[in-house]
Coordinates of C-alpha atoms in Angstrom, one line a residue:
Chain A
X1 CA -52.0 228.5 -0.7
X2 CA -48.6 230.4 -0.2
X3 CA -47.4 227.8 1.9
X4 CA -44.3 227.1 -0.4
X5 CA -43.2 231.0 -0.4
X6 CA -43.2 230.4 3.6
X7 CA -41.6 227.3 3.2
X8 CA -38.9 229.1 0.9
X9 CA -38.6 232.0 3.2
X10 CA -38.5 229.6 6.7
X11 CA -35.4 227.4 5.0
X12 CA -33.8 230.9 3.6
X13 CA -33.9 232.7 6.8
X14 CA -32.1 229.6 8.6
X15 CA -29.5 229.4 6.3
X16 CA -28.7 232.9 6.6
X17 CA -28.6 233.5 10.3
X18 CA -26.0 231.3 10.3
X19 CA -24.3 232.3 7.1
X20 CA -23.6 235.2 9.3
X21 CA -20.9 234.2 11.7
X22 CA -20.0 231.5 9.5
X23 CA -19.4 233.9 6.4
X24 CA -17.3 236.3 9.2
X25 CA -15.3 233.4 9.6
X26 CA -14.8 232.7 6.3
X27 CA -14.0 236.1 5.6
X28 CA -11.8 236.6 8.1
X29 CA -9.5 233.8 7.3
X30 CA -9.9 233.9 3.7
X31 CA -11.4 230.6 3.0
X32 CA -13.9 231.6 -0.2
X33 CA -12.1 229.8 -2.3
X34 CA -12.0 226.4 0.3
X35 CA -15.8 227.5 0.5
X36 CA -16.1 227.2 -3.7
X37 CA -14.3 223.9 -3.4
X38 CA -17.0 222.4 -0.9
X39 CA -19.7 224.0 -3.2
X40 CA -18.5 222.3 -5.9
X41 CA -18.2 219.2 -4.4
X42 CA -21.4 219.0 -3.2
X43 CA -22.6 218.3 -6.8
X44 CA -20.3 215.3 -6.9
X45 CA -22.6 214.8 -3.4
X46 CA -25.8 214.5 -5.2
X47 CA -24.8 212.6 -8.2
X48 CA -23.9 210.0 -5.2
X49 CA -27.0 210.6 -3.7
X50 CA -28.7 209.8 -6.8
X51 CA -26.8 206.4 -7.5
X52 CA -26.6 205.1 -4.1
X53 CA -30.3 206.8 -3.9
X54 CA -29.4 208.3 -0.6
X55 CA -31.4 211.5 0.4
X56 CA -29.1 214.5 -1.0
X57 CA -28.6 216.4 1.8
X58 CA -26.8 213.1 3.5
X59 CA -24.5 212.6 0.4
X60 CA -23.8 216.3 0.3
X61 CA -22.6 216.2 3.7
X62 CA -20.6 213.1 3.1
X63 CA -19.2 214.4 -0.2
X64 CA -18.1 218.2 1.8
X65 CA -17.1 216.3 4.4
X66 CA -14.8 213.8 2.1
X67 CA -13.3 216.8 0.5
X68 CA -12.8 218.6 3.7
X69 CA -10.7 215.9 5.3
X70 CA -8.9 215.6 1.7
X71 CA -8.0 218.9 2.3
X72 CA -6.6 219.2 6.1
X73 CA -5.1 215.9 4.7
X74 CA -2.9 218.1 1.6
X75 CA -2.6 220.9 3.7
X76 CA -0.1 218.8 6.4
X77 CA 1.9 217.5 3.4
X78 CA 2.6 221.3 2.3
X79 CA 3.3 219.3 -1.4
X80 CA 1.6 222.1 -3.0
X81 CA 0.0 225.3 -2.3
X82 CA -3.4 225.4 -1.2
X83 CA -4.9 227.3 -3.8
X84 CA -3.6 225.0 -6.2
X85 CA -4.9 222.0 -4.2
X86 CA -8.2 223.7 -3.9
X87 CA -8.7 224.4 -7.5
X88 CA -8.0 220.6 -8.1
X89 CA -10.4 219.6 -5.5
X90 CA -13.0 222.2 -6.7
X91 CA -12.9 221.8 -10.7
X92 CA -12.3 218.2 -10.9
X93 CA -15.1 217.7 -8.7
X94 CA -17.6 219.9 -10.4
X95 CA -16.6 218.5 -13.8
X96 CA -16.9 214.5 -11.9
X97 CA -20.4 216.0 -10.4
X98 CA -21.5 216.4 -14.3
X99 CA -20.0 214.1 -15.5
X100 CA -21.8 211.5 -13.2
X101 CA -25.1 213.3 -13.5
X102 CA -25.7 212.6 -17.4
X103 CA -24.4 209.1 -16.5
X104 CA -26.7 207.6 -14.1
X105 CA -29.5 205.8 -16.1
X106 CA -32.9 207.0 -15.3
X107 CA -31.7 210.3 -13.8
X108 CA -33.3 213.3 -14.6
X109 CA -31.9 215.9 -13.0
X110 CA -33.1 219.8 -12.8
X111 CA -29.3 221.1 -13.9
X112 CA -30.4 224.6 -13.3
X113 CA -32.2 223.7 -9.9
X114 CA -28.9 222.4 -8.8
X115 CA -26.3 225.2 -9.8
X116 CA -28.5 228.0 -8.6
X117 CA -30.8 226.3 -6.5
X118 CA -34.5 225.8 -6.2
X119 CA -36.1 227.1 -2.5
X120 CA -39.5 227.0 -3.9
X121 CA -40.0 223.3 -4.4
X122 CA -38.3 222.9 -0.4
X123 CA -40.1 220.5 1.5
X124 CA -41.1 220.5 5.6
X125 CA -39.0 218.0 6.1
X126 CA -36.0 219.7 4.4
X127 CA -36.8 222.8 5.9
X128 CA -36.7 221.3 9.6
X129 CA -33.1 219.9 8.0
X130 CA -31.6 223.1 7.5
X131 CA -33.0 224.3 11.0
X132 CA -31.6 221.2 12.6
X133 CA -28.5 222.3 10.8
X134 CA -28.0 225.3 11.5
X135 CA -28.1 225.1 15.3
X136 CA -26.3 222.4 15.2
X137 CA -23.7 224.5 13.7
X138 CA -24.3 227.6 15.7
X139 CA -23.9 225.8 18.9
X140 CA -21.1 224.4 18.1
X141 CA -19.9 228.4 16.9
X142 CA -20.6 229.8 20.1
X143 CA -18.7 227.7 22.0
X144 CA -15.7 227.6 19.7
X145 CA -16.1 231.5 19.3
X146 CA -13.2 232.5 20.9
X147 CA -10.6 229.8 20.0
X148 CA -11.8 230.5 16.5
X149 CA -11.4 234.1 16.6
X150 CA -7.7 233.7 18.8
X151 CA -6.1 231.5 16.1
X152 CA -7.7 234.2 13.1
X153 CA -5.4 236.6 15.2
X154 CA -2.3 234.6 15.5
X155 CA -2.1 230.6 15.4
X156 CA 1.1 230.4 17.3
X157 CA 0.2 232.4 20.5
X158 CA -3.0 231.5 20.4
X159 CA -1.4 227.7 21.0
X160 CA 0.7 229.0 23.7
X161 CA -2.5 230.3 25.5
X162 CA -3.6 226.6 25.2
X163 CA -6.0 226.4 22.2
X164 CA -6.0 223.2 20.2
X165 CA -5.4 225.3 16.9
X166 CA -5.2 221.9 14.4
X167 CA -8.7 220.5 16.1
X168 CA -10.2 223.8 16.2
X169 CA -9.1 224.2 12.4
X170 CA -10.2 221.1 11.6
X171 CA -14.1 221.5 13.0
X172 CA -14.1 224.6 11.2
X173 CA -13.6 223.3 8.0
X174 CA -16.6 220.3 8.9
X175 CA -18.8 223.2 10.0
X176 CA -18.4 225.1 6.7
X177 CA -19.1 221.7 5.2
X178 CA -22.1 221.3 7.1
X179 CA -23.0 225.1 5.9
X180 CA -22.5 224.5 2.5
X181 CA -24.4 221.4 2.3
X182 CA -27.8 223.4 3.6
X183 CA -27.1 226.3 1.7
X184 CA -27.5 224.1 -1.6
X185 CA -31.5 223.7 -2.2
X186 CA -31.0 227.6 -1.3
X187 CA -29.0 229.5 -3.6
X188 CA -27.1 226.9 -5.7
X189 CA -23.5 225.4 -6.2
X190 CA -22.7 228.4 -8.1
X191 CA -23.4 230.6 -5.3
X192 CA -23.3 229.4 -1.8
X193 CA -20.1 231.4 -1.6
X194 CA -21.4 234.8 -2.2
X195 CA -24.4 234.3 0.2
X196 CA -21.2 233.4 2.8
X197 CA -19.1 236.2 2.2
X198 CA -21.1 239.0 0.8
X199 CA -23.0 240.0 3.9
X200 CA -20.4 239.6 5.5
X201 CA -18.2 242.0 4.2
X202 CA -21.4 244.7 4.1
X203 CA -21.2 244.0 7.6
X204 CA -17.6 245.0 8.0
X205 CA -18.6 248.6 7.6
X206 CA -20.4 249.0 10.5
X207 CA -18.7 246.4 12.8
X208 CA -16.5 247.8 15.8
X209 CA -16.0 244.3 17.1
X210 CA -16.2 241.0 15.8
X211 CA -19.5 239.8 17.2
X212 CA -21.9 242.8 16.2
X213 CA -19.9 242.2 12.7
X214 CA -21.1 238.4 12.3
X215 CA -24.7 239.1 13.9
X216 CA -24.9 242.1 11.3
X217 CA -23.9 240.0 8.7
X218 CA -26.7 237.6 9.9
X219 CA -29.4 240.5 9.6
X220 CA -28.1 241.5 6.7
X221 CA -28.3 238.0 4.7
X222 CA -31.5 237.4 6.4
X223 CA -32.9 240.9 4.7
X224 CA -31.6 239.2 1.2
X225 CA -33.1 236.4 1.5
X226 CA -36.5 238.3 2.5
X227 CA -35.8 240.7 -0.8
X228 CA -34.8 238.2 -3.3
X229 CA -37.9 236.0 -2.5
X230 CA -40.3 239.2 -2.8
X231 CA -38.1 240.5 -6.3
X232 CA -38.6 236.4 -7.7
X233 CA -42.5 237.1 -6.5
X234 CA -42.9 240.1 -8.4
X235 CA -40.1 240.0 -11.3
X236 CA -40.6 236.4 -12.2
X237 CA -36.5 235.9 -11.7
X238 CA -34.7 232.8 -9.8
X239 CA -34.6 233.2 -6.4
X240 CA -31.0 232.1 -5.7
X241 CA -29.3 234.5 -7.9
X242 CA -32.7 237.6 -6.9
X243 CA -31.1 236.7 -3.2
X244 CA -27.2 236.9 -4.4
X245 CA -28.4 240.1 -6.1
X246 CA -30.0 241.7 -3.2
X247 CA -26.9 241.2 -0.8
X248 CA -25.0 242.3 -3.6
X249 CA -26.9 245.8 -4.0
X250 CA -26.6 246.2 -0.4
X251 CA -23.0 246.3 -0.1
X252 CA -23.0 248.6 -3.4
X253 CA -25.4 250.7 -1.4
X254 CA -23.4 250.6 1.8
X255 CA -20.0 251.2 0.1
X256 CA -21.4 254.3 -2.1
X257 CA -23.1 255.9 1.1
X258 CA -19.8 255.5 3.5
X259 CA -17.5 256.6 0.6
X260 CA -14.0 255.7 1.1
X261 CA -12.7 255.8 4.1
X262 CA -10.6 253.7 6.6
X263 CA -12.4 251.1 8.4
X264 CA -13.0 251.2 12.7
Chain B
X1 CA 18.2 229.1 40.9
X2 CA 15.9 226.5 39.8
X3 CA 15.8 226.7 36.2
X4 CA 12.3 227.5 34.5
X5 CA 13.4 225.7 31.2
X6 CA 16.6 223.9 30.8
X7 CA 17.5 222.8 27.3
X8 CA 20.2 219.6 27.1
X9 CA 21.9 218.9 23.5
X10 CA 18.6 219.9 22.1
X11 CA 19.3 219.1 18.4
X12 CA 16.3 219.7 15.3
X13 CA 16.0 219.2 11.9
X14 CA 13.5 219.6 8.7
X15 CA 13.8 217.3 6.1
X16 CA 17.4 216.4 6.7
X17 CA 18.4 219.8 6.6
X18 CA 19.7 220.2 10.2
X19 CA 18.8 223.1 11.9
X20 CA 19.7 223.2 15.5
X21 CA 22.4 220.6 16.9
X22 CA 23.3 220.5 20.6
X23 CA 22.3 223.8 22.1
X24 CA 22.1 223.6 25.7
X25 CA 19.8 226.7 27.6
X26 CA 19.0 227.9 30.5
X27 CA 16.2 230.2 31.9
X28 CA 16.3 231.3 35.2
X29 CA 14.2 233.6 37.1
X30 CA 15.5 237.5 36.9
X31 CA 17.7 236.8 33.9
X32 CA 17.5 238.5 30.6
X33 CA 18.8 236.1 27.7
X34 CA 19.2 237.1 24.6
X35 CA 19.7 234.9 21.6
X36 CA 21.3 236.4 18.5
X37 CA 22.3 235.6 15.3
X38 CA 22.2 235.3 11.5
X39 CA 19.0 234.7 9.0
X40 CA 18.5 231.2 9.4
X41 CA 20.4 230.4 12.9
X42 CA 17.7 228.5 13.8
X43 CA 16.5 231.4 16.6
X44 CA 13.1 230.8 15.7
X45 CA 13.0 227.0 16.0
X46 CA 14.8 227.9 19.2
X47 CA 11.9 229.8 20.6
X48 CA 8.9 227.5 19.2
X49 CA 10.8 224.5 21.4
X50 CA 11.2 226.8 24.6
X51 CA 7.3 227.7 23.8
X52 CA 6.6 224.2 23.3
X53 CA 5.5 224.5 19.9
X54 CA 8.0 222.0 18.4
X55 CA 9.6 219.3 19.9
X56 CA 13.2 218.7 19.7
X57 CA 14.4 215.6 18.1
X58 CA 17.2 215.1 20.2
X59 CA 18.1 215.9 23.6
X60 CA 15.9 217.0 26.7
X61 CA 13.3 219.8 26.9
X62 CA 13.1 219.9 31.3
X63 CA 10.0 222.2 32.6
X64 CA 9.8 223.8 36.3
X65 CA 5.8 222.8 36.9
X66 CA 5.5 226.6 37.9
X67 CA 6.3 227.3 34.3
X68 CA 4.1 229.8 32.8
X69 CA 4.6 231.7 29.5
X70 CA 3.8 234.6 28.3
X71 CA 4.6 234.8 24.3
X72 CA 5.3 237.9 22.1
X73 CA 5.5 236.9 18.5
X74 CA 7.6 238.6 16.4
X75 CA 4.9 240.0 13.9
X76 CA 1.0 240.6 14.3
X77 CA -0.9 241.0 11.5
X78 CA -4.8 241.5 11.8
X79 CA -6.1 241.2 8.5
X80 CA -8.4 244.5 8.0
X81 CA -11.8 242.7 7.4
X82 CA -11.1 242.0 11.1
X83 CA -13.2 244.9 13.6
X84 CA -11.1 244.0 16.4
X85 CA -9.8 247.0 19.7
X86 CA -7.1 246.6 21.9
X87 CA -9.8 245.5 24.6
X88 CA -11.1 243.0 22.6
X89 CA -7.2 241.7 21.6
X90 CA -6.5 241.4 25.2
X91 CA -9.4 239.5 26.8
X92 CA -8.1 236.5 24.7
X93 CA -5.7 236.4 27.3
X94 CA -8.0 237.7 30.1
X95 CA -11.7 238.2 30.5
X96 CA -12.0 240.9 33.2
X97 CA -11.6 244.3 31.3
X98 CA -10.2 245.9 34.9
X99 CA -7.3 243.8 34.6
X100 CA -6.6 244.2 30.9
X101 CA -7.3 248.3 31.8
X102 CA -4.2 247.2 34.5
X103 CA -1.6 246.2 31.4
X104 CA -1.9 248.6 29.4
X105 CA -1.7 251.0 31.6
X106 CA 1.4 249.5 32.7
X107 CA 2.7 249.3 29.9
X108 CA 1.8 252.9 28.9
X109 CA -0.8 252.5 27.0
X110 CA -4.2 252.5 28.5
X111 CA -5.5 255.7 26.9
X112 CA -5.1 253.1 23.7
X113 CA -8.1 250.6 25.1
X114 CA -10.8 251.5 22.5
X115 CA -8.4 251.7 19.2
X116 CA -8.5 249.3 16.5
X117 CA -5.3 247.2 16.9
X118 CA -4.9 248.1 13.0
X119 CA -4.6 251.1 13.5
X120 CA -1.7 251.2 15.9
X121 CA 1.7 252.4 15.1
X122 CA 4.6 250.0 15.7
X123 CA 5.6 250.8 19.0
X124 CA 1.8 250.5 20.2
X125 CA 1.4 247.5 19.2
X126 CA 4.7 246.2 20.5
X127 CA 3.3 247.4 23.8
X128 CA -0.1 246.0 23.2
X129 CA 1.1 242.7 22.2
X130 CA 3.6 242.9 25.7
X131 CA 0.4 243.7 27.6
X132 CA -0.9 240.7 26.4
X133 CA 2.1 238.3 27.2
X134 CA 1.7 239.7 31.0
X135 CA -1.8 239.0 31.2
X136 CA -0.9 235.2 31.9
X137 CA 1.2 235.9 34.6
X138 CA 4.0 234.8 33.3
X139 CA 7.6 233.6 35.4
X140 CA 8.7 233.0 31.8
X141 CA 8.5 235.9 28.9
X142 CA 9.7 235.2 26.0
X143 CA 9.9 238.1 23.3
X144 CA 10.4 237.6 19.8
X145 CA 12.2 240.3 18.1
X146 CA 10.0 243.0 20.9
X147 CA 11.5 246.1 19.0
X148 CA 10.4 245.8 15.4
X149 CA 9.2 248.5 13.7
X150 CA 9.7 250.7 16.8
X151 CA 11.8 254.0 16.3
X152 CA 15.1 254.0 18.3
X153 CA 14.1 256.4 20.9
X154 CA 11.0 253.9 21.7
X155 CA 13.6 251.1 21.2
X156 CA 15.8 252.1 24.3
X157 CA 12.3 252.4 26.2
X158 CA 11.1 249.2 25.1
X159 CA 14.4 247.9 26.4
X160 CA 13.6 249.7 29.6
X161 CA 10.1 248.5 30.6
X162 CA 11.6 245.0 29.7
X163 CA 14.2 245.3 32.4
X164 CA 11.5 247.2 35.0
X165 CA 9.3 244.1 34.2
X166 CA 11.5 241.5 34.5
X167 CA 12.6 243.2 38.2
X168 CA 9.1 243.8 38.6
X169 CA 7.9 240.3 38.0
X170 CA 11.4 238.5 38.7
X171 CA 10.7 236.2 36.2
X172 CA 13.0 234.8 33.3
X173 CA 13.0 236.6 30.2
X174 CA 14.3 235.0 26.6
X175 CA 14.9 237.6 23.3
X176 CA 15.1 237.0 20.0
X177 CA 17.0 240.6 18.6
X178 CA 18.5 241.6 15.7
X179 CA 19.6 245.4 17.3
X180 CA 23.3 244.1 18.3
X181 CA 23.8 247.8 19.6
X182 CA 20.7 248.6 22.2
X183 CA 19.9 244.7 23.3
X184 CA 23.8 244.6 24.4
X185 CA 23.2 247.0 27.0
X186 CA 19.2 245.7 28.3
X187 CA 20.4 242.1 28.4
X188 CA 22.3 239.6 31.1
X189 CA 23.7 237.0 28.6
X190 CA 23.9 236.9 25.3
X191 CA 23.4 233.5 23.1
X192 CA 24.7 233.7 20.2
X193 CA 23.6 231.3 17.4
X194 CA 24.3 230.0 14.3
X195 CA 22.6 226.4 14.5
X196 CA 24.6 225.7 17.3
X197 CA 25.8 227.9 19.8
X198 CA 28.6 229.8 19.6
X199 CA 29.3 231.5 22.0
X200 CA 27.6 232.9 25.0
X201 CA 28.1 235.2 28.3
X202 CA 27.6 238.3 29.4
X203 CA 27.6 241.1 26.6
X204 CA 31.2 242.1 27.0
X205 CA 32.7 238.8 26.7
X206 CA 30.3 237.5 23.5
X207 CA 31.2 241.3 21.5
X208 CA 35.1 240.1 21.7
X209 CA 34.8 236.3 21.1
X210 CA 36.5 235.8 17.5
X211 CA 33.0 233.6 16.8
X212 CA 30.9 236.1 17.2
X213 CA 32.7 238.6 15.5
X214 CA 33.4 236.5 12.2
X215 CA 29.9 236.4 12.2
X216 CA 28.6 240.0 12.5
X217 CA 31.9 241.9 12.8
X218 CA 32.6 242.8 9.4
X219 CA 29.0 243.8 8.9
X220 CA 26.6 244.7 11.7
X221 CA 29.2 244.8 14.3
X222 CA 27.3 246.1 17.3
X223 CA 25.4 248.7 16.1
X224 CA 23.5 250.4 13.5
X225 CA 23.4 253.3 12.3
X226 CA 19.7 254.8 13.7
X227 CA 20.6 258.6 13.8
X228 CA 21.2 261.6 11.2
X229 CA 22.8 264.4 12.7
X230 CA 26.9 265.4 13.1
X231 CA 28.9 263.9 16.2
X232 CA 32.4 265.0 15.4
X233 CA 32.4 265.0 19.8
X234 CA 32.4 261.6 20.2
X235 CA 34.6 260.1 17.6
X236 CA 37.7 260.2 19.5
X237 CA 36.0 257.9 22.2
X238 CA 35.9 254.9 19.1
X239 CA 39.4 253.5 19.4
X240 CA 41.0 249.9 20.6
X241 CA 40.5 246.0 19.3
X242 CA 37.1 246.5 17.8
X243 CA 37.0 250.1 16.4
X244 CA 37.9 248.5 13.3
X245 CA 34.6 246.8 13.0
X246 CA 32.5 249.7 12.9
X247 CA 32.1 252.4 11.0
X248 CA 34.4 255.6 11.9
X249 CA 31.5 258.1 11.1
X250 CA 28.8 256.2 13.5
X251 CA 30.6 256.4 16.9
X252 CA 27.5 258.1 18.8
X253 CA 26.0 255.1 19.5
X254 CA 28.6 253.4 20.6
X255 CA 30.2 256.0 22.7
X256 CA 26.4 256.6 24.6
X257 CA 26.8 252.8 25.4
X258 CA 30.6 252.7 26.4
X259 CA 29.4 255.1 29.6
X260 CA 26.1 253.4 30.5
X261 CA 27.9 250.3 30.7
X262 CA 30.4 251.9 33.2
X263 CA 33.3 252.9 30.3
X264 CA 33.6 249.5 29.0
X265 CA 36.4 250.5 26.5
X266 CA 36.0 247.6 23.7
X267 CA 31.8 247.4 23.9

C-alpha cells in the first residue's frame, strides 16, 4: 500500500549518497552555478524527450551532456567569462525548455512536477535508473578521487605530477551531468543545485579531511531526503522543496550550534 | 655535465604578442639558476616550457630521460571549504605517510603534519609546498618565486635549505625571484630576462652589465629595503660604480652581502 513512499525514499536515498561527493566536488571548485546551468538545461531535455518521445531521463542526459561539452567548448576560447557564458547557457535554455513545452501539440505537461520535482509518482524502473546511475557515477568518483581532488588544489602541479587535468576536467563536468539528470524526478530543476551543495557545506563543519567531508555530506543529504519525505507525509507539502528545506535547517542548526569560529 | 634540460632559440607567443624570442637555457646537475626580471618578461612562460606545460613555438625543448621534476608554484591557494592537512597535501605526491613524515622533517617542519594547510603562515607553507616538490625525487627543482610571503629572516633560510638541498640531492635547481638582494648571494647564475635574455653569468658579472642595470638599476637595484632600525656603521662600506643605484640610507643589506660574498666591492 505504501509502496510509492518506498519507491520515493529508494530513488531519494540514491541520489543523495552520491550528491555527497559529488556536491563536495562542486563545492570545492565552485561549479553551482555550471550545476544551475545543467539544471536548467535539463528542461530543454525533456521538452526533447517529449517531441522526439524519447524516455526523459535519456534526453536529459543528452541535453546536460550537449551543454556540458558547449561549455568545456567556451571555456578553451576564453571569448567571455564563464559566468557570463553560463548564464547564457542556463537562462536561454530554461526560457527554450518553456518555450518548447507549451509548444508541442498534445503535450500536457505537470509544470510544477518538473521545476520542483515529483518522487512520489517514480516508477521501479526509474528508481533502478537512478541506482544504475549513481554507481555508475560513484565508480567512476572513486577512481578519479585523487586526480580530482590534486587539480582542486593546484591545476598546474598537479599536471606536472602527471594528471591529465583537461580529461579529468572534462569527466567531471559529464559526471555532474549525469548527477543532475537523476536528481530531476527528485527535487526539481529549480533545485538540484541546493540538494548538491547544501549538505555539502553542512558537512564542511565537521570535516578534517576531504573524504569524511563528502561521505558526511552523503549522510547528511540522505537524512534530508528521509525528513522531507516524512514532513510531505505529515504536513501535506512538496517533497522536493520539504527535502531542500530539511538540508537547509540542518546547516542553520549546525552553523548556530558551532557559532563562529574558523574552520579545521 | 649532461644537461637535464637544454633550451635552443626557444621563442613563444600569444596571440601575436611575442613573448619569449630566442632564449637559450641550460640546467645542469648542482647548479642554481636563477631567472630574473621585469612584470611581464615572460619568466613564467619560461618555467611552464621547462615544466613542460607549454610548448615552445620555436626552437628545441631537449630532455635528459632521467629528467624528473619536482615543481613549486609560485602561489597556493586552498579554497577554505577545502578540509585538507599537510599529510593529506603531501600524499598527492606520495602515498606512504613515513616518507612524507621524512620531508617535512627535512624541511623543518614535521611537527606541522596534522595542520590545516590554510592555516599555515607563509613561510610554512613555502616549506610544505618544497616538501612536496622533493617527494618526486627530483634531479630537476624548479621553484617559482620560493620566498613569497616569507619574512626576510626566513628568506635567507629559505635560501639556505635551497643550497643544502641542491648539495644534498646534486640536482639542477631553476628560480623564478623577484628579491635582487638575497637570491644574488644563494644563486650560481643569474638569467636575466626581459623576453629575451639579457644577460646572464654569475651574480657579479649580471649586477654590473649596463642591461641589467637599465632595467632594475634606477629602481630595485639589488636590494630592498626589508629592515627598520639605524645602521649609521655600515654606510661607509656603500661606495664605487653602483652606489649610485641604491639608496644611501639602506646600506645594511648590502654591506652583509659585500662580506659573505668574500668583499666583492661593487655587489
Amino acid at each position: 500500500m505504501y509502496d510509492f513512499l518506498f519507491l520515493a525514499l529508494f530513488a531519494g536515498l540514491g541520489v543523495a549518497l552520491v550528491a555527497g561527493p559529488m556536491g563536495s566536488l562542486v563545492v570545492w571548485q565552485r561549479m553551482a552555478y555550471f550545476g544551475d546551468t545543467l539544471a536548467h538545461g535539463s528542461l530543454l531535455g525533456i521538452a526533447l524527450g517529449l517531441w522526439f518521445s524519447w524516455s526523459n531521463s535519456i534526453a536529459v542526459v543528452v541535453v546536460c551532456l550537449f551543454i556540458a561539452g558547449l561549455l568545456i567548448v567556451f571555456e578553451r576560447q576564453h571569448l567571455l567569462a564563464t559566468d557570463t557564458v553560463l548564464g547564457i547557457l542556463s537562462h536561454g535554455s530554461l526560457a527554450l525548455g518553456l518555450v518548447a513545452l507549451t509548444l508541442i501539440p498534445g503535450a500536457r505537461t505537470d509544470m510544477e512536477a518538473l521545476l520542483f520535482g515529483d518522487i512520489l509518482t517514480v516508477t521501479t524502473a526509474e528508481v533502478t535508473v537512478v541506482w544504475l546511475m549513481a554507481a555508475c557515477v560513484l565508480i567512476a568518483l572513486w577512481r578519479l578521487w585523487p586526480s580530482l581532488l590534486a587539480i582542486t588544489v593546484h591545476e598546474d602541479l598537479a599536471r606536472v605530477e602527471g594528471v591529465r587535468v583537461d580529461v579529468v576536467k572534462a569527466v567531471l563536468k559529464l559526471l555532474l551531468a549525469l548527477v543532475v539528470a537523476i536528481s530531476m524526478k527528485v527535487v526539481g530543476v529549480l533545485l538540484i543545485t541546493a540538494l548538491l551543495i547544501i549538505p555539502a557545506a553542512t558537512a564542511r563543519h565537521f570535516a578534517k579531511t576531504p573524504e569524511q567531508m563528502a561521505v558526511l555530506a552523503s549522510i547528511i543529504a540522505m537524512l534530508a531526503v528521509c525528513a522531507g519525505l516524512a514532513a510531505s507525509w505529515w504536513l501535506n507539502t512538496p517533497v522536493g522543496p520539504s527535502i531542500v528545506v530539511s538540508a537547509s535547517l540542518f546547516f542553520v542548526l549546525v552553523l548556530a550550534g558551532r557559532g563562529y569560529r574558523p574552520l579545521a | 655535465m649532461t644537461a637535464l634540460i637544454e633550451l635552443r632559440g626557444a621563442g613563444k607567443s600569444f596571440a601575436n604578442r611575442t613573448v619569449l624570442q630566442a632564449v637559450n637555457l641550460n640546467l645542469v646537475p648542482g647548479r642554481i639558476v636563477t631567472l630574473i626580471g621585469p612584470n611581464g618578461a615572460g619568466k613564467t612562460t619560461l618555467v611552464k616550457i621547462v615544466l613542460g606545460l607549454l610548448q615552445p613555438d620555436t626552437g628545441s625543448v631537449q630532455r635528459s630521460v632521467q629528467l624528473r621534476v619536482g615543481y613549486m608554484p609560485q602561489k597556493l591557494h586552498i579554497d577554505p571549504t577545502l578540509p585538507l592537512q599537510v599529510d593529506r597535501f603531501l600524499q598527492f605526491a606520495n602515498a606512504d605517510t613515513a616518507v612524507c613524515l621524512a620531508a617535512l622533517d627535512r624541511v623543518g617542519i614535521a611537527h606541522l603534519i596534522k595542520q590545516p594547510v590554510s592555516g599555515l603562515s607563509g613561510g610554512e607553507m613555502q616549506r610544505m609546498l618544497l616538501a612536496r616538490a622533493l617527494l618526486r625525487k627530483p634531479n630537476l627543482l624548479v621553484l617559482d618565486e620560493p620566498v613569497q610571503g616569507v619574512d626576510v629572516t626566513g628568506q635567507e633560510a629559505l635560501y639556505q635549505l635551497i643550497g643544502e638541498l641542491r648539495d644534498e640531492l646534486n640536482c639542477g635547481i631553476l628560480m623564478v625571484s623577484h628579491d635582487l638582494h638575497l637570491v644574488m648571494a644563494a644563486t650560481d647564475e643569474v638569467v636575466c630576462l626581459n623576453q629575451h635574455v639579457c644577460c646572464h653569468g654569475t651574480p657579479q658579472q649580471v649586477s654590473v652589465d649596463p642591461e641589467f642595470v637599465a632595467l632594475f638599476g634606477a629602481k630595485t637595484a639589488l636590494y630592498t629595503h626589508h629592515h627598520d632600525h639605524e645602521h649609521g656603521l655600515h654606510s661607509g662600506v656603500v661606495n664605487g660604480a653602483t652606489s649610485g643605484l641604491r639608496d644611501a640610507t639602506c646600506s645594511h643589506d648590502t654591506a652583509q652581502q659585500a662580506a659573505k660574498e668574500g668583499s666583492q666591492p661593487d655587489v
